[in-house]
């Protein structure tokens, strides 16, 4: 089973195909954190409403989350040219949070106003807590990595990660990502180590019924914040963590 890795340009004809595979990968099995970024239409919605909902998701990913100059989208194609996976990388030459103004927090505008939107915005703000605390230098951030279920454990993720590691070493940058407990092993094999573990579900008592409903639907959303030194693979007892005394 052969496959190839490609950088995706704005004019690429496979954007929607990429996002179809992204949805399939994160819905099978369901990774609750993914639902923070995708608002599903009601079960009773017709084909047009479902198509509009999916297109809104695609546009939000392409032009919103992954639309900045720091972004590099990739797709993985099988021998027939079908999309089987992909990734979104973000390359920062300096601390991306340094100039963030108070009040610029995520608003989750793709959710309708109300308790569900408030919950999602609060959860997403927790997603960046680890990097805001520790990633105060230039770095490469793996925002998303996905592979179709039938292609998992066949080396697709490894090839994507090897590209990122090579790029980081070329630029002399450290690397950061958030992993699910399920995917943590792949990143450890590429020289990453765990820095902190967070449940994205906001800890406060639900202020209203909508908040309580979505909190119950999504349940526990565990993320493992992981780091790879700019000098190379993490080595316990040898690698110096820049945020600790003696780091730089």
Coordinates of C-alpha atoms in Angstrom, one line a residue:
X1 CA 0.0 0.0 0.0
X2 CA 1.8 3.1 -1.2
X3 CA 1.0 6.8 -0.4
X4 CA 2.6 10.2 -0.9
X5 CA 2.7 13.4 1.0
X6 CA 1.9 16.7 -0.7
X7 CA 1.6 20.4 0.4
X8 CA -1.8 21.9 -0.3
X9 CA -2.1 25.2 -2.2
X10 CA -5.1 27.5 -2.1
X11 CA -6.1 26.5 -5.6
X12 CA -6.1 22.8 -4.8
X13 CA -9.1 20.9 -6.0
X14 CA -9.2 18.5 -3.1
X15 CA -10.0 20.7 -0.1
X16 CA -13.4 19.3 0.5
X17 CA -12.2 15.8 0.0
X18 CA -9.6 16.5 2.7
X19 CA -12.2 17.7 5.1
X20 CA -14.4 14.7 4.4
X21 CA -11.6 12.4 5.4
X22 CA -10.8 14.6 8.4
X23 CA -14.4 14.2 9.6
X24 CA -14.4 10.5 9.0
X25 CA -11.1 10.1 10.9
X26 CA -12.2 12.0 14.0
X27 CA -15.7 10.6 14.1
X28 CA -14.6 6.9 13.8
X29 CA -14.1 6.5 16.7
X30 CA -15.4 9.8 17.9
X31 CA -12.8 12.1 19.4
X32 CA -15.0 14.5 21.4
X33 CA -12.6 17.4 21.1
X34 CA -13.3 17.5 17.3
X35 CA -16.9 18.4 18.0
X36 CA -15.7 21.7 19.5
X37 CA -14.8 22.7 15.9
X38 CA -17.7 21.1 14.0
X39 CA -21.3 22.0 14.7
X40 CA -23.4 19.1 13.3
X41 CA -26.8 19.9 11.8
X42 CA -29.9 18.5 13.5
X43 CA -30.7 14.8 12.8
X44 CA -33.8 15.9 11.0
X45 CA -31.9 18.2 8.6
X46 CA -32.4 17.7 4.9
X47 CA -29.6 17.2 2.3
X48 CA -29.3 20.9 1.5
X49 CA -28.9 21.8 5.2
X50 CA -26.4 19.1 5.7
X51 CA -24.4 20.2 2.7
X52 CA -24.4 23.8 3.9
X53 CA -23.3 22.8 7.3
X54 CA -20.4 20.8 5.9
X55 CA -19.4 23.7 3.6
X56 CA -19.4 26.1 6.5
X57 CA -17.1 23.7 8.4
X58 CA -14.8 23.5 5.4
X59 CA -14.6 27.3 5.0
X60 CA -14.0 27.7 8.7
X61 CA -11.1 25.3 8.6
X62 CA -9.5 26.6 5.4
X63 CA -9.9 30.4 5.9
X64 CA -10.3 30.5 9.7
X65 CA -8.3 28.0 11.8
X66 CA -5.9 27.2 9.0
X67 CA -5.9 30.5 7.0
X68 CA -3.0 32.4 8.4
X69 CA 0.4 33.0 6.9
X70 CA 1.9 30.6 9.4
X71 CA -0.2 27.7 8.2
X72 CA 0.9 24.8 6.0
X73 CA -1.7 22.3 5.0
X74 CA -0.7 18.8 3.8
X75 CA -2.6 15.9 2.2
X76 CA -1.6 12.3 1.9
X77 CA -2.7 10.5 -1.3
X78 CA -3.0 6.8 -2.1
X79 CA -1.7 5.3 -5.4
X80 CA -5.0 6.3 -7.1
X81 CA -4.8 10.0 -5.9
X82 CA -7.5 9.7 -3.2
X83 CA -7.0 11.6 0.0
X84 CA -6.3 9.3 3.0
X85 CA -5.1 11.8 5.5
X86 CA -3.5 15.1 6.1
X87 CA -2.1 17.6 8.5
X88 CA -2.1 21.3 9.5
X89 CA 1.2 22.8 10.7
X90 CA 1.8 26.3 12.0
X91 CA 5.3 27.8 11.9
X92 CA 6.0 30.6 14.4
X93 CA 9.2 32.5 14.3
X94 CA 8.5 34.0 17.7
X95 CA 6.0 33.6 20.6
X96 CA 2.6 33.6 19.0
X97 CA 0.9 34.7 22.2
X98 CA 3.2 37.6 23.0
X99 CA 1.0 40.2 21.4
X100 CA -2.4 38.7 22.1
X101 CA -4.6 41.3 23.7
X102 CA -6.9 40.6 26.6
X103 CA -10.4 39.9 25.3
X104 CA -9.1 38.2 22.1
X105 CA -10.2 34.8 23.4
X106 CA -12.1 32.4 21.1
X107 CA -15.8 33.1 20.7
X108 CA -16.8 29.9 18.8
X109 CA -18.9 31.9 16.4
X110 CA -19.8 28.8 14.4
X111 CA -22.1 27.8 17.3
X112 CA -25.4 29.7 17.8
X113 CA -25.4 32.1 20.7
X114 CA -26.2 30.4 24.0
X115 CA -24.8 28.0 26.5
X116 CA -23.4 25.6 23.9
X117 CA -21.3 28.3 22.3
X118 CA -20.1 29.5 25.8
X119 CA -19.0 26.0 26.7
X120 CA -17.2 25.5 23.4
X121 CA -15.4 28.8 23.7
X122 CA -14.3 28.0 27.2
X123 CA -13.1 24.6 26.2
X124 CA -11.1 25.9 23.3
X125 CA -9.5 28.5 25.5
X126 CA -8.2 25.7 27.7
X127 CA -6.7 24.0 24.6
X128 CA -4.0 26.7 24.3
X129 CA -3.2 26.9 28.0
X130 CA -0.1 24.6 27.8
X131 CA 1.5 26.4 24.9
X132 CA 0.7 29.8 26.4
X133 CA 2.5 28.8 29.6
X134 CA 5.5 27.0 28.1
X135 CA 5.9 27.7 24.3
X136 CA 7.1 31.3 24.6
X137 CA 9.7 31.0 21.8
X138 CA 9.4 30.4 18.1
X139 CA 8.2 26.9 17.4
X140 CA 6.5 24.6 14.9
X141 CA 3.0 23.5 16.1
X142 CA 1.2 20.5 14.8
X143 CA -2.4 21.7 14.9
X144 CA -4.1 18.7 13.3
X145 CA -3.0 15.2 12.0
X146 CA -5.5 12.7 10.7
X147 CA -5.6 9.4 8.8
X148 CA -8.6 7.4 7.6
X149 CA -9.4 4.5 9.9
X150 CA -8.5 1.9 7.3
X151 CA -5.1 3.5 6.8
X152 CA -4.1 3.9 10.4
X153 CA -1.0 2.1 11.7
X154 CA 0.3 1.8 8.2
X155 CA 3.0 4.6 8.5
X156 CA 1.0 7.6 7.3
X157 CA 1.3 9.5 10.5
X158 CA 5.0 8.6 10.7
X159 CA 5.7 10.1 7.3
X160 CA 3.9 13.3 8.2
X161 CA 5.8 13.6 11.5
X162 CA 9.1 13.0 9.8
X163 CA 8.4 15.9 7.5
X164 CA 7.7 18.2 10.5
X165 CA 10.8 17.0 12.4
X166 CA 13.0 17.7 9.4
X167 CA 11.5 21.2 9.0
X168 CA 12.0 22.0 12.7
X169 CA 15.6 20.9 12.5
X170 CA 16.2 23.0 9.3
X171 CA 14.8 26.1 11.1
X172 CA 16.3 25.4 14.5
X173 CA 12.9 25.4 16.2
X174 CA 11.3 23.3 18.9
X175 CA 8.0 21.6 18.3
X176 CA 4.7 21.5 20.2
X177 CA 1.4 19.6 19.8
X178 CA -1.6 18.4 21.7
X179 CA -2.2 14.6 21.6
X180 CA -5.0 12.4 22.6
X181 CA -3.9 9.6 24.9
X182 CA -4.5 7.3 22.0
X183 CA -2.0 9.1 19.7
X184 CA 0.6 9.8 22.3
X185 CA 2.9 6.9 21.4
X186 CA 3.4 8.1 17.8
X187 CA 4.8 11.4 19.0
X188 CA 7.0 9.8 21.6
X189 CA 8.6 7.8 18.8
X190 CA 9.5 11.1 17.1
X191 CA 11.3 12.5 20.1
X192 CA 8.4 14.3 22.0
X193 CA 7.8 14.2 25.7
X194 CA 4.7 15.0 27.7
X195 CA 4.6 18.3 29.5
X196 CA 1.1 18.5 31.0
X197 CA -2.3 16.8 30.8
X198 CA -5.5 18.7 30.7
X199 CA -9.2 18.0 30.6
X200 CA -10.6 20.5 28.1
X201 CA -14.1 20.3 29.7
X202 CA -14.4 23.5 31.7
X203 CA -14.5 22.6 35.4
X204 CA -17.1 25.1 36.6
X205 CA -20.6 24.2 37.4
X206 CA -22.9 24.5 34.3
X207 CA -24.5 28.0 34.4
X208 CA -27.4 26.8 32.2
X209 CA -29.1 23.8 30.6
X210 CA -27.4 24.1 27.2
X211 CA -24.0 24.2 28.8
X212 CA -24.9 21.1 30.9
X213 CA -26.2 19.2 27.8
X214 CA -23.1 19.7 25.7
X215 CA -20.8 19.0 28.6
X216 CA -22.6 15.7 29.2
X217 CA -22.6 14.8 25.4
X218 CA -18.8 15.4 25.0
X219 CA -17.7 14.0 28.4
X220 CA -14.0 13.9 29.3
X221 CA -11.8 15.5 26.7
X222 CA -8.2 14.7 27.7
X223 CA -5.2 16.3 25.9
X224 CA -1.6 15.7 26.4
X225 CA 0.6 18.7 25.7
X226 CA 3.9 17.5 24.1
X227 CA 7.2 19.1 23.3
X228 CA 10.2 18.2 21.2
X229 CA 13.5 20.2 21.9
X230 CA 15.0 22.2 19.1
X231 CA 18.3 20.3 19.7
X232 CA 16.7 17.0 18.8
X233 CA 14.8 14.1 20.4
X234 CA 14.0 14.6 24.1
X235 CA 16.4 12.8 26.4
X236 CA 15.4 12.3 30.0
X237 CA 17.9 13.8 32.3
X238 CA 19.8 15.5 29.5
X239 CA 17.4 17.7 27.6
X240 CA 17.0 21.2 29.2
X241 CA 13.4 22.5 29.3
X242 CA 13.6 26.2 28.4
X243 CA 10.9 27.2 30.8
X244 CA 12.9 25.7 33.7
X245 CA 15.9 27.3 35.4
X246 CA 18.9 27.1 33.0
X247 CA 16.8 27.0 29.8
X248 CA 17.0 29.5 27.1

